[in-house]
mmCIF file of C-alpha atoms in Angstrom:
data_model
loop_
_atom_site.group_PDB
_atom_site.id
_atom_site.type_symbol
_atom_site.label_atom_id
_atom_site.label_comp_id
_atom_site.label_asym_id
_atom_site.label_seq_id
_atom_site.Cartn_x
_atom_site.Cartn_y
_atom_site.Cartn_z
ATOM 1 C CA MET A 111 -29.061 14.974 -8.182
ATOM 2 C CA GLU A 112 -26.337 13.419 -10.259
ATOM 3 C CA LYS A 113 -26.908 9.968 -11.556
ATOM 4 C CA LEU A 114 -24.867 7.337 -9.695
ATOM 5 C CA PHE A 115 -23.288 4.850 -12.106
ATOM 6 C CA PRO A 116 -23.097 1.217 -10.864
ATOM 7 C CA LEU A 117 -19.798 -0.472 -10.249
ATOM 8 C CA ALA A 118 -19.933 -4.244 -9.753
ATOM 9 C CA LEU A 119 -17.609 -6.513 -7.881
ATOM 10 C CA LEU A 120 -17.515 -10.151 -9.073
ATOM 11 C CA LEU A 121 -15.677 -12.565 -6.902
ATOM 12 C CA ALA A 122 -15.234 -15.950 -8.501
ATOM 13 C CA THR A 123 -13.692 -18.605 -6.285
ATOM 14 C CA VAL A 124 -13.054 -22.293 -6.838
ATOM 15 C CA LEU A 125 -11.363 -24.938 -4.686
ATOM 16 C CA LEU A 126 -10.380 -28.382 -5.894
ATOM 17 C CA SER A 127 -9.338 -30.720 -3.121
ATOM 18 C CA ALA A 128 -7.652 -34.041 -3.661
ATOM 19 C CA ILE A 129 -8.561 -34.232 -7.269
ATOM 20 C CA ASP A 130 -5.285 -34.173 -9.167
ATOM 21 C CA SER A 131 -1.728 -34.986 -8.254
ATOM 22 C CA VAL A 132 0.190 -31.709 -8.522
ATOM 23 C CA ASN A 133 3.373 -30.227 -7.263
ATOM 24 C CA GLY A 134 2.196 -26.780 -8.243
ATOM 25 C CA LEU A 135 0.205 -25.033 -10.888
ATOM 26 C CA PRO A 136 0.647 -25.356 -14.630
ATOM 27 C CA GLY A 137 3.416 -23.094 -15.929
ATOM 28 C CA SER A 138 0.924 -21.143 -17.983
ATOM 29 C CA ALA A 139 -1.062 -20.275 -14.854
ATOM 30 C CA ARG A 140 1.892 -18.996 -12.858
ATOM 31 C CA PRO A 141 3.281 -15.570 -13.627
ATOM 32 C CA THR A 142 7.062 -15.390 -13.685
ATOM 33 C CA LEU A 143 9.247 -13.031 -11.749
ATOM 34 C CA ASP A 144 12.435 -11.422 -12.916
ATOM 35 C CA PRO A 145 15.601 -12.563 -11.149
ATOM 36 C CA ILE A 146 15.964 -9.321 -9.202
ATOM 37 C CA ARG A 147 12.407 -9.553 -7.956
ATOM 38 C CA THR A 148 12.802 -13.225 -7.070
ATOM 39 C CA SER A 149 15.939 -12.459 -5.107
ATOM 40 C CA LEU A 150 14.139 -9.702 -3.302
ATOM 41 C CA LEU A 151 11.271 -12.081 -2.402
ATOM 42 C CA ASP A 152 13.777 -14.507 -0.953
ATOM 43 C CA GLU A 153 15.308 -11.780 1.173
ATOM 44 C CA ILE A 154 12.052 -10.417 2.514
ATOM 45 C CA HIS A 155 10.297 -13.740 2.929
ATOM 46 C CA HIS A 156 11.226 -14.117 6.580
ATOM 47 C CA ASN A 157 10.563 -10.540 7.567
ATOM 48 C CA PHE A 158 7.264 -10.523 5.704
ATOM 49 C CA THR A 159 6.012 -13.660 7.350
ATOM 50 C CA VAL A 160 6.972 -12.546 10.860
ATOM 51 C CA LYS A 161 5.927 -8.893 10.550
ATOM 52 C CA HIS A 162 3.612 -7.418 7.914
ATOM 53 C CA GLY A 163 2.481 -10.742 6.583
ATOM 54 C CA TYR A 164 1.467 -12.048 9.973
ATOM 55 C CA HIS A 165 -0.505 -8.968 10.829
ATOM 56 C CA LEU A 166 -2.192 -8.821 7.421
ATOM 57 C CA SER A 167 -3.066 -12.504 7.603
ATOM 58 C CA GLN A 168 -4.372 -12.010 11.100
ATOM 59 C CA SER A 169 -6.610 -9.172 9.942
ATOM 60 C CA ASN A 170 -7.867 -11.267 7.052
ATOM 61 C CA THR A 171 -8.536 -14.247 9.383
ATOM 62 C CA ASP A 172 -10.506 -12.042 11.730
ATOM 63 C CA PHE A 173 -12.465 -10.674 8.815
ATOM 64 C CA ALA A 174 -13.194 -14.301 7.784
ATOM 65 C CA ARG A 175 -14.597 -14.972 11.238
ATOM 66 C CA ARG A 176 -16.856 -11.957 11.268
ATOM 67 C CA LEU A 177 -17.966 -12.460 7.700
ATOM 68 C CA PHE A 178 -18.803 -16.144 8.371
ATOM 69 C CA SER A 179 -20.847 -15.145 11.457
ATOM 70 C CA LYS A 180 -22.976 -12.760 9.320
ATOM 71 C CA ILE A 181 -23.350 -15.240 6.448
ATOM 72 C CA ASN A 182 -24.145 -18.101 8.796
ATOM 73 C CA SER A 183 -26.856 -16.063 10.572
ATOM 74 C CA GLN A 184 -28.789 -15.901 7.272
ATOM 75 C CA GLY A 185 -29.217 -19.673 7.236
ATOM 76 C CA THR A 186 -27.737 -21.837 9.981
ATOM 77 C CA SER A 187 -29.061 -25.007 8.345
ATOM 78 C CA LYS A 188 -27.347 -24.360 5.008
ATOM 79 C CA ASN A 189 -23.987 -25.347 3.624
ATOM 80 C CA HIS A 190 -21.584 -22.451 3.503
ATOM 81 C CA PHE A 191 -18.317 -22.131 1.660
ATOM 82 C CA PHE A 192 -16.351 -19.001 0.597
ATOM 83 C CA SER A 193 -12.909 -17.468 0.294
ATOM 84 C CA PRO A 194 -12.371 -14.606 2.753
ATOM 85 C CA LEU A 195 -8.994 -13.889 1.096
ATOM 86 C CA SER A 196 -10.677 -13.465 -2.278
ATOM 87 C CA ILE A 197 -13.286 -11.105 -0.824
ATOM 88 C CA SER A 198 -10.627 -9.195 1.151
ATOM 89 C CA GLU A 199 -8.567 -8.737 -1.998
ATOM 90 C CA ALA A 200 -11.433 -7.398 -4.093
ATOM 91 C CA LEU A 201 -12.479 -4.931 -1.401
ATOM 92 C CA ALA A 202 -8.848 -3.873 -0.921
ATOM 93 C CA ILE A 203 -8.740 -3.054 -4.666
ATOM 94 C CA VAL A 204 -11.821 -0.876 -4.299
ATOM 95 C CA SER A 205 -10.227 0.857 -1.292
ATOM 96 C CA LEU A 206 -7.457 2.020 -3.593
ATOM 97 C CA GLY A 207 -9.991 4.472 -5.101
ATOM 98 C CA ALA A 208 -12.184 5.045 -2.051
ATOM 99 C CA ARG A 209 -11.968 8.332 -0.157
ATOM 100 C CA SER A 210 -13.133 9.909 3.105
ATOM 101 C CA ASN A 211 -15.741 7.910 5.095
ATOM 102 C CA THR A 212 -16.140 5.279 2.331
ATOM 103 C CA LYS A 213 -12.481 4.334 2.702
ATOM 104 C CA GLU A 214 -12.590 4.395 6.505
ATOM 105 C CA GLN A 215 -15.567 1.981 6.541
ATOM 106 C CA LEU A 216 -13.793 -0.406 4.158
ATOM 107 C CA CYS A 217 -10.548 -0.347 6.221
ATOM 108 C CA LYS A 218 -12.358 -0.778 9.486
ATOM 109 C CA ALA A 219 -14.475 -3.732 8.277
ATOM 110 C CA LEU A 220 -11.377 -5.412 6.790
ATOM 111 C CA GLY A 221 -9.523 -4.932 10.051
ATOM 112 C CA TYR A 222 -6.814 -2.703 8.609
ATOM 113 C CA THR A 223 -7.389 0.078 11.115
ATOM 114 C CA ASN A 224 -6.533 -2.236 14.085
ATOM 115 C CA THR A 225 -3.408 -3.719 12.608
ATOM 116 C CA SER A 226 0.178 -2.700 13.213
ATOM 117 C CA ILE A 227 0.612 -2.287 9.433
ATOM 118 C CA PRO A 228 0.182 1.411 8.558
ATOM 119 C CA GLN A 229 -2.694 1.836 6.017
ATOM 120 C CA PRO A 230 -0.346 3.044 3.216
ATOM 121 C CA LEU A 231 1.589 -0.232 3.510
ATOM 122 C CA VAL A 232 -1.532 -2.528 3.422
ATOM 123 C CA HIS A 233 -1.448 -2.802 -0.356
ATOM 124 C CA GLU A 234 2.313 -3.437 -0.407
ATOM 125 C CA ALA A 235 1.812 -6.163 2.154
ATOM 126 C CA PHE A 236 -1.019 -7.611 0.006
ATOM 127 C CA LYS A 237 1.238 -7.524 -3.046
ATOM 128 C CA LEU A 238 3.902 -9.544 -1.241
ATOM 129 C CA LEU A 239 1.335 -11.930 0.254
ATOM 130 C CA LEU A 240 -0.090 -12.670 -3.225
ATOM 131 C CA GLU A 241 3.369 -13.218 -4.706
ATOM 132 C CA LEU A 242 4.332 -15.576 -1.915
ATOM 133 C CA LEU A 243 1.075 -17.523 -2.370
ATOM 134 C CA THR A 244 1.317 -17.921 -6.116
ATOM 135 C CA ASN A 245 4.987 -17.769 -7.206
ATOM 136 C CA GLU A 246 6.730 -20.342 -5.039
ATOM 137 C CA ARG A 247 7.648 -23.671 -6.561
ATOM 138 C CA ASP A 248 5.242 -25.659 -4.423
ATOM 139 C CA SER A 249 2.386 -23.197 -4.600
ATOM 140 C CA LEU A 250 -1.128 -24.678 -4.954
ATOM 141 C CA VAL A 251 -2.820 -21.274 -5.434
ATOM 142 C CA SER A 252 -3.540 -19.212 -8.429
ATOM 143 C CA MET A 253 -5.128 -15.753 -7.849
ATOM 144 C CA GLY A 254 -5.821 -12.864 -10.106
ATOM 145 C CA CYS A 255 -8.247 -10.153 -11.138
ATOM 146 C CA SER A 256 -9.324 -8.021 -14.007
ATOM 147 C CA MET A 257 -11.309 -4.834 -14.561
ATOM 148 C CA TYR A 258 -13.841 -4.382 -17.301
ATOM 149 C CA VAL A 259 -14.440 -0.723 -18.210
ATOM 150 C CA GLN A 260 -17.224 0.740 -20.254
ATOM 151 C CA ASP A 261 -15.917 2.096 -23.596
ATOM 152 C CA GLY A 262 -15.270 5.782 -23.181
ATOM 153 C CA PHE A 263 -15.299 5.782 -19.377
ATOM 154 C CA ARG A 264 -12.130 7.220 -17.920
ATOM 155 C CA LEU A 265 -10.523 5.689 -14.862
ATOM 156 C CA GLU A 266 -7.972 7.660 -12.824
ATOM 157 C CA LYS A 267 -4.480 6.797 -14.002
ATOM 158 C CA LYS A 268 -3.248 6.258 -10.403
ATOM 159 C CA PHE A 269 -5.991 3.804 -9.653
ATOM 160 C CA VAL A 270 -5.202 1.776 -12.816
ATOM 161 C CA HIS A 271 -1.487 1.924 -12.034
ATOM 162 C CA ASP A 272 -1.912 0.865 -8.395
ATOM 163 C CA ALA A 273 -4.382 -1.938 -9.208
ATOM 164 C CA MET A 274 -1.853 -3.352 -11.682
ATOM 165 C CA SER A 275 1.167 -2.806 -9.442
ATOM 166 C CA TYR A 276 -0.257 -4.242 -6.253
ATOM 167 C CA TYR A 277 -2.864 -6.760 -7.489
ATOM 168 C CA GLN A 278 -1.773 -7.524 -11.156
ATOM 169 C CA ALA A 279 -5.233 -6.349 -12.325
ATOM 170 C CA ASP A 280 -5.529 -6.235 -16.107
ATOM 171 C CA THR A 281 -7.915 -3.733 -17.643
ATOM 172 C CA PHE A 282 -10.235 -4.466 -20.635
ATOM 173 C CA ASN A 283 -12.696 -2.245 -22.493
ATOM 174 C CA VAL A 284 -16.225 -3.551 -22.951
ATOM 175 C CA ASP A 285 -19.613 -2.200 -24.016
ATOM 176 C CA PHE A 286 -22.015 -2.997 -21.197
ATOM 177 C CA ARG A 287 -24.912 -1.678 -23.288
ATOM 178 C CA ALA A 288 -24.429 -4.808 -25.414
ATOM 179 C CA THR A 289 -25.312 -6.839 -22.376
ATOM 180 C CA GLU A 290 -25.128 -10.322 -23.910
ATOM 181 C CA ASN A 291 -21.642 -9.790 -25.340
ATOM 182 C CA ALA A 292 -20.355 -8.221 -22.129
ATOM 183 C CA LYS A 293 -21.777 -11.069 -20.059
ATOM 184 C CA GLN A 294 -20.218 -13.684 -22.354
ATOM 185 C CA GLN A 295 -16.847 -11.998 -22.233
ATOM 186 C CA ILE A 296 -16.726 -11.808 -18.439
ATOM 187 C CA ASN A 297 -18.103 -15.301 -17.965
ATOM 188 C CA ALA A 298 -15.533 -16.700 -20.426
ATOM 189 C CA TYR A 299 -12.711 -15.124 -18.367
ATOM 190 C CA VAL A 300 -14.031 -16.624 -15.144
ATOM 191 C CA ARG A 301 -14.635 -19.984 -16.774
ATOM 192 C CA ASN A 302 -11.089 -20.077 -18.112
ATOM 193 C CA LYS A 303 -9.454 -18.990 -14.858
ATOM 194 C CA THR A 304 -11.404 -21.497 -12.783
ATOM 195 C CA HIS A 305 -10.752 -24.366 -15.259
ATOM 196 C CA GLY A 306 -14.441 -24.643 -16.165
ATOM 197 C CA LYS A 307 -15.651 -25.011 -12.585
ATOM 198 C CA ILE A 308 -17.611 -21.752 -12.597
ATOM 199 C CA GLU A 309 -19.362 -21.596 -15.950
ATOM 200 C CA GLU A 310 -21.705 -18.616 -15.666
ATOM 201 C CA ILE A 311 -21.394 -16.433 -12.632
ATOM 202 C CA PHE A 312 -23.166 -13.587 -14.437
ATOM 203 C CA LYS A 313 -26.659 -14.505 -15.430
ATOM 204 C CA THR A 314 -27.591 -10.906 -16.283
ATOM 205 C CA ILE A 315 -25.592 -7.701 -16.470
ATOM 206 C CA ASN A 316 -26.704 -4.099 -15.841
ATOM 207 C CA PRO A 317 -26.440 -2.032 -19.062
ATOM 208 C CA ASP A 318 -25.737 1.069 -16.952
ATOM 209 C CA SER A 319 -22.558 -0.515 -15.479
ATOM 210 C CA VAL A 320 -19.305 1.335 -16.081
ATOM 211 C CA LEU A 321 -16.850 -0.896 -14.216
ATOM 212 C CA VAL A 322 -16.827 -4.577 -13.251
ATOM 213 C CA ILE A 323 -13.952 -5.891 -11.070
ATOM 214 C CA VAL A 324 -13.514 -9.660 -11.359
ATOM 215 C CA ASN A 325 -11.478 -11.585 -8.826
ATOM 216 C CA TYR A 326 -10.715 -15.300 -8.734
ATOM 217 C CA ILE A 327 -8.786 -17.742 -6.631
ATOM 218 C CA PHE A 328 -8.079 -21.280 -7.808
ATOM 219 C CA PHE A 329 -6.737 -23.878 -5.366
ATOM 220 C CA LYS A 330 -5.646 -27.277 -6.759
ATOM 221 C CA GLY A 331 -4.422 -29.674 -4.095
ATOM 222 C CA SER A 332 -4.004 -33.369 -3.561
ATOM 223 C CA TRP A 333 -3.730 -35.008 -0.163
ATOM 224 C CA LEU A 334 -0.281 -35.685 1.145
ATOM 225 C CA LYS A 335 -1.901 -38.822 2.626
ATOM 226 C CA PRO A 336 -4.623 -39.920 0.131
ATOM 227 C CA PHE A 337 -7.565 -42.096 0.934
ATOM 228 C CA ASP A 338 -7.849 -45.535 -0.703
ATOM 229 C CA PRO A 339 -11.058 -45.681 -2.818
ATOM 230 C CA ARG A 340 -11.380 -49.370 -1.934
ATOM 231 C CA ASN A 341 -12.170 -48.362 1.635
ATOM 232 C CA THR A 342 -14.947 -45.995 0.705
ATOM 233 C CA ARG A 343 -18.393 -47.286 1.798
ATOM 234 C CA THR A 344 -21.980 -46.055 1.680
ATOM 235 C CA ASP A 345 -22.836 -44.703 5.123
ATOM 236 C CA ASP A 346 -25.276 -42.487 7.008
ATOM 237 C CA PHE A 347 -24.789 -38.766 7.580
ATOM 238 C CA TYR A 348 -27.003 -37.232 10.278
ATOM 239 C CA VAL A 349 -27.978 -33.737 9.036
ATOM 240 C CA ASP A 350 -30.162 -33.176 12.110
ATOM 241 C CA ALA A 351 -32.321 -35.130 14.558
ATOM 242 C CA SER A 352 -34.878 -35.943 11.846
ATOM 243 C CA THR A 353 -32.853 -36.041 8.630
ATOM 244 C CA THR A 354 -30.428 -38.750 7.543
ATOM 245 C CA VAL A 355 -28.757 -38.922 4.097
ATOM 246 C CA LYS A 356 -26.571 -41.525 2.452
ATOM 247 C CA VAL A 357 -22.988 -40.505 1.649
ATOM 248 C CA GLN A 358 -19.805 -42.105 0.306
ATOM 249 C CA MET A 359 -17.677 -42.235 3.440
ATOM 250 C CA MET A 360 -13.933 -42.296 2.923
ATOM 251 C CA SER A 361 -11.783 -44.071 5.530
ATOM 252 C CA ARG A 362 -8.090 -44.065 6.350
ATOM 253 C CA ILE A 363 -5.950 -45.194 9.282
ATOM 254 C CA GLY A 364 -2.802 -43.089 9.643
ATOM 255 C CA SER A 365 -0.887 -40.485 11.596
ATOM 256 C CA TYR A 366 -2.535 -37.076 11.842
ATOM 257 C CA TYR A 367 -2.151 -33.940 13.889
ATOM 258 C CA ALA A 368 -5.376 -33.847 15.918
ATOM 259 C CA LYS A 369 -6.863 -33.322 19.395
ATOM 260 C CA GLN A 370 -10.135 -33.134 21.283
ATOM 261 C CA GLU A 371 -10.464 -29.370 21.947
ATOM 262 C CA ARG A 372 -12.491 -28.478 25.029
ATOM 263 C CA ASP A 373 -12.616 -24.725 24.436
ATOM 264 C CA LEU A 374 -14.143 -25.262 21.046
ATOM 265 C CA PHE A 375 -16.283 -28.264 22.018
ATOM 266 C CA SER A 376 -14.985 -30.242 19.040
ATOM 267 C CA PHE A 377 -12.564 -32.777 17.577
ATOM 268 C CA VAL A 378 -9.982 -31.044 15.438
ATOM 269 C CA VAL A 379 -7.839 -32.725 12.779
ATOM 270 C CA LEU A 380 -5.346 -31.365 10.194
ATOM 271 C CA LEU A 381 -5.240 -32.991 6.753
ATOM 272 C CA PRO A 382 -2.153 -31.831 4.848
ATOM 273 C CA TYR A 383 -1.971 -31.261 1.106
ATOM 274 C CA LYS A 384 1.155 -31.689 -0.934
ATOM 275 C CA GLY A 385 2.731 -28.301 -0.670
ATOM 276 C CA ASN A 386 2.103 -25.683 2.005
ATOM 277 C CA ALA A 387 -1.597 -25.966 2.679
ATOM 278 C CA SER A 388 -3.888 -28.054 4.915
ATOM 279 C CA MET A 389 -7.532 -28.558 5.530
ATOM 280 C CA VAL A 390 -8.471 -28.261 9.154
ATOM 281 C CA LEU A 391 -11.690 -30.084 10.016
ATOM 282 C CA LEU A 392 -13.690 -29.378 13.226
ATOM 283 C CA LEU A 393 -16.327 -31.890 14.293
ATOM 284 C CA PRO A 394 -18.509 -30.394 17.040
ATOM 285 C CA ASP A 395 -19.469 -32.611 19.933
ATOM 286 C CA GLU A 396 -23.062 -33.806 19.881
ATOM 287 C CA GLY A 397 -25.374 -30.802 20.325
ATOM 288 C CA LYS A 398 -22.442 -28.323 20.505
ATOM 289 C CA MET A 399 -22.670 -26.748 17.014
ATOM 290 C CA ASN A 400 -23.926 -23.424 18.403
ATOM 291 C CA ALA A 401 -21.359 -23.476 21.213
ATOM 292 C CA LEU A 402 -18.506 -23.902 18.691
ATOM 293 C CA GLU A 403 -19.848 -21.036 16.592
ATOM 294 C CA GLU A 404 -20.205 -18.714 19.600
ATOM 295 C CA ASN A 405 -16.750 -19.542 21.025
ATOM 296 C CA PHE A 406 -14.726 -19.556 17.817
ATOM 297 C CA SER A 407 -12.122 -16.799 17.570
ATOM 298 C CA VAL A 408 -8.930 -16.200 15.620
ATOM 299 C CA SER A 409 -6.747 -16.514 18.704
ATOM 300 C CA LYS A 410 -8.406 -19.757 19.728
ATOM 301 C CA PHE A 411 -8.123 -21.224 16.217
ATOM 302 C CA LEU A 412 -4.435 -20.318 15.940
ATOM 303 C CA SER A 413 -3.776 -21.677 19.398
ATOM 304 C CA VAL A 414 -5.571 -24.924 18.654
ATOM 305 C CA VAL A 415 -3.678 -25.513 15.370
ATOM 306 C CA GLN A 416 -0.357 -24.909 17.118
ATOM 307 C CA SER A 417 -1.271 -27.327 19.921
ATOM 308 C CA LEU A 418 -2.265 -30.270 17.766
ATOM 309 C CA THR A 419 -0.385 -33.489 18.512
ATOM 310 C CA THR A 420 0.394 -36.315 16.158
ATOM 311 C CA GLY A 421 -1.027 -39.787 16.616
ATOM 312 C CA TYR A 422 -2.596 -42.677 14.823
ATOM 313 C CA ILE A 423 -6.361 -42.523 14.294
ATOM 314 C CA GLU A 424 -8.979 -43.969 11.973
ATOM 315 C CA LEU A 425 -10.411 -40.986 10.129
ATOM 316 C CA GLN A 426 -13.688 -41.138 8.232
ATOM 317 C CA ILE A 427 -14.975 -38.201 6.228
ATOM 318 C CA PRO A 428 -17.576 -38.047 3.430
ATOM 319 C CA LYS A 429 -16.879 -37.316 -0.228
ATOM 320 C CA PHE A 430 -18.786 -34.232 -1.190
ATOM 321 C CA SER A 431 -19.134 -31.409 -3.670
ATOM 322 C CA LEU A 432 -20.388 -27.963 -2.871
ATOM 323 C CA LYS A 433 -21.272 -24.973 -5.031
ATOM 324 C CA VAL A 434 -22.364 -21.930 -3.108
ATOM 325 C CA SER A 435 -23.248 -18.449 -4.391
ATOM 326 C CA TYR A 436 -23.656 -15.244 -2.364
ATOM 327 C CA LYS A 437 -24.868 -11.712 -2.966
ATOM 328 C CA LEU A 438 -22.812 -9.969 -0.275
ATOM 329 C CA LYS A 439 -24.197 -6.431 -0.280
ATOM 330 C CA ASP A 440 -26.501 -6.852 2.759
ATOM 331 C CA THR A 441 -23.893 -8.964 4.550
ATOM 332 C CA LEU A 442 -21.174 -6.343 4.129
ATOM 333 C CA MET A 443 -23.534 -3.568 5.186
ATOM 334 C CA LYS A 444 -24.032 -5.386 8.435
ATOM 335 C CA LEU A 445 -20.240 -5.267 8.874
ATOM 336 C CA GLY A 446 -20.351 -1.489 8.584
ATOM 337 C CA ILE A 447 -19.683 -0.996 4.859
ATOM 338 C CA THR A 448 -22.668 1.136 4.041
ATOM 339 C CA ASP A 449 -21.611 4.237 2.079
ATOM 340 C CA LEU A 450 -20.102 2.064 -0.663
ATOM 341 C CA PHE A 451 -23.610 1.053 -1.815
ATOM 342 C CA ASP A 452 -25.510 4.347 -1.746
ATOM 343 C CA SER A 453 -25.307 7.976 -2.739
ATOM 344 C CA GLN A 454 -22.817 8.660 0.000
ATOM 345 C CA ALA A 455 -20.137 6.582 -1.819
ATOM 346 C CA ASP A 456 -16.925 8.487 -2.456
ATOM 347 C CA LEU A 457 -14.976 6.548 -5.104
ATOM 348 C CA SER A 458 -13.451 9.612 -6.654
ATOM 349 C CA GLY A 459 -10.063 7.879 -6.597
ATOM 350 C CA ILE A 460 -11.439 5.423 -9.219
ATOM 351 C CA SER A 461 -12.959 8.050 -11.477
ATOM 352 C CA THR A 462 -13.935 11.710 -11.342
ATOM 353 C CA SER A 463 -15.923 11.525 -14.563
ATOM 354 C CA GLN A 464 -19.130 10.502 -12.856
ATOM 355 C CA PRO A 465 -20.250 9.534 -9.348
ATOM 356 C CA LEU A 466 -19.967 5.869 -8.668
ATOM 357 C CA LYS A 467 -21.459 3.370 -6.220
ATOM 358 C CA VAL A 468 -21.254 -0.389 -5.938
ATOM 359 C CA THR A 469 -24.521 -2.056 -6.803
ATOM 360 C CA GLN A 470 -23.746 -5.585 -5.770
ATOM 361 C CA ILE A 471 -20.931 -7.898 -4.789
ATOM 362 C CA VAL A 472 -21.263 -11.496 -6.034
ATOM 363 C CA HIS A 473 -19.196 -14.401 -4.718
ATOM 364 C CA GLU A 474 -19.347 -17.994 -5.947
ATOM 365 C CA ALA A 475 -17.184 -20.850 -4.546
ATOM 366 C CA VAL A 476 -16.888 -24.487 -5.527
ATOM 367 C CA LEU A 477 -15.484 -27.209 -3.283
ATOM 368 C CA GLU A 478 -14.797 -30.827 -4.336
ATOM 369 C CA VAL A 479 -13.378 -33.330 -1.834
ATOM 370 C CA ASP A 480 -12.408 -36.773 -3.070
ATOM 371 C CA GLU A 481 -10.071 -39.613 -2.100
ATOM 372 C CA ILE A 482 -7.311 -39.361 -4.641
ATOM 373 C CA GLY A 483 -6.657 -38.085 -8.134
ATOM 374 C CA THR A 484 -4.283 -39.635 -10.650
ATOM 375 C CA VAL A 485 -2.260 -42.749 -10.208
ATOM 376 C CA ALA A 486 0.715 -40.585 -9.251
ATOM 377 C CA ALA A 487 -1.252 -39.228 -6.284
ATOM 378 C CA ALA A 488 -2.200 -42.720 -5.176
ATOM 379 C CA ALA A 489 1.426 -43.751 -5.423
ATOM 380 C CA THR A 490 2.542 -41.501 -2.545
ATOM 381 C CA GLY A 491 5.107 -43.129 -0.290
ATOM 382 C CA ALA A 492 3.671 -45.802 1.985
ATOM 383 C CA GLU A 493 3.122 -45.105 5.654
ATOM 384 C CA MET A 494 4.086 -47.735 8.205
ATOM 385 C CA ILE A 495 1.212 -48.386 10.607
ATOM 386 C CA PRO A 496 1.496 -50.346 13.865
ATOM 387 C CA THR A 497 -0.889 -53.254 14.298
ATOM 388 C CA SER A 498 -3.497 -52.213 16.837
ATOM 389 C CA ILE A 499 -6.900 -50.601 17.277
ATOM 390 C CA PHE A 500 -7.001 -46.828 16.900
ATOM 391 C CA PRO A 501 -9.508 -44.190 17.985
ATOM 392 C CA ARG A 502 -12.125 -43.699 15.267
ATOM 393 C CA HIS A 503 -13.298 -40.187 14.318
ATOM 394 C CA LYS A 504 -16.226 -40.217 12.010
ATOM 395 C CA PHE A 505 -17.484 -37.075 10.361
ATOM 396 C CA ASN A 506 -21.055 -38.222 10.042
ATOM 397 C CA ARG A 507 -22.743 -35.014 11.192
ATOM 398 C CA PRO A 508 -22.311 -31.332 10.362
ATOM 399 C CA PHE A 509 -18.784 -30.007 10.592
ATOM 400 C CA PHE A 510 -16.599 -27.042 9.832
ATOM 401 C CA LEU A 511 -13.571 -26.760 7.512
ATOM 402 C CA ILE A 512 -10.854 -24.244 7.060
ATOM 403 C CA ILE A 513 -8.165 -24.262 4.351
ATOM 404 C CA VAL A 514 -4.952 -22.642 5.520
ATOM 405 C CA GLU A 515 -1.655 -21.824 3.794
ATOM 406 C CA HIS A 516 1.127 -22.245 6.266
ATOM 407 C CA LYS A 517 3.948 -20.040 5.039
ATOM 408 C CA THR A 518 1.795 -16.914 4.963
ATOM 409 C CA LYS A 519 -0.590 -18.046 7.695
ATOM 410 C CA SER A 520 -3.503 -17.240 5.390
ATOM 411 C CA VAL A 521 -7.038 -18.606 5.545
ATOM 412 C CA LEU A 522 -7.845 -19.350 1.958
ATOM 413 C CA PHE A 523 -11.289 -20.860 2.411
ATOM 414 C CA THR A 524 -13.718 -21.477 5.193
ATOM 415 C CA GLY A 525 -17.056 -23.321 5.315
ATOM 416 C CA LYS A 526 -19.681 -25.375 7.101
ATOM 417 C CA VAL A 527 -20.943 -28.642 5.710
ATOM 418 C CA MET A 528 -24.487 -29.292 6.949
ATOM 419 C CA ASN A 529 -25.537 -31.713 4.230
ATOM 420 C CA PRO A 530 -22.803 -33.076 1.912
ATOM 421 C CA THR A 531 -25.470 -34.331 -0.560
ATOM 422 C CA GLU A 532 -26.677 -30.766 -1.341
ATOM 423 C CA SER A 533 -24.271 -29.265 -3.868
ATOM 424 C CA VAL A 534 -25.988 -25.925 -4.243
#
């Protein structure tokens, strides 16, 4: 039997919420488009959002729901946080070189077989989605990927070309047999792209590796309506019936899109960032955490967000910082992606030099939620508030969060906060 050479997928994800005042990303972090391409983007923006973009985003959102369900089943009492878009992108890159049943399993799990986008156009739709997310003036998102190839190992030219064309994937040569140097090189890339938030995603590296695909997404946002640190107080957070922890509870009275949602057994509120993204928080009714998880669906979530109404409330949410790591092989196998990880893998579109299989998929995500960032963020225009008593909504028990980008209708991040004092 031929030796199967390991291919690793590394998904490095970081989210910064309400840390710095930004109107976009630093110029060095944002790739530029030529005028013709920019004009083309302007022309297709509407059609993309309504047609291909909507269907691709819907598929990615449904994948997020199914992936969260599998991840959550491994530990319902744990904090969870990840980027389904980042994971979808990395798997889509692999699908460029997957063939036969391996490709079919990937496309089915990602939801691309049930979408109105023909499979050959999925990558083109992804390309436009990524450009719209990262290249607009008010973008808060930076995404990218790179491929590290063993010296002397030959990748198929079409795979390299398509990975660059659709996903802007740079290719670097490395000697995985010099494991320490290879690990340092990849970790340095991730550390740089995530602004130091993920320092060492690779603790060890397999010397038999021939290809490592690294994907990252960096979100840097500040609240459109920041919290005043002077209103933050130490308060109780009820993890469960027998566990209470102390947290720094932020508080703000203002106008928010929100509602009590019966179908999801929860209070739902939308916290906008400067730019085109928002954090949607879902606070389950007492004892209804499982009911929310069982009844959550893409259609219900989209319907709820569209039905939110504006009104004045007193909103209290804890400051917290999460850092969560996943090895996704077993989780993805439960979603039907099985051939990719064993001798049945057909990745001949990546290389015909030697048989390949994926040995592991690693994903790390960081979330930091704070009141405000710089003075400029705190100096956001004042909001006039009528003098009266408003409904208070206090997130002092486990809750869900979803980060959405509005123009592309994309779910950037999703998570569940069970204990805001546990960062890992």
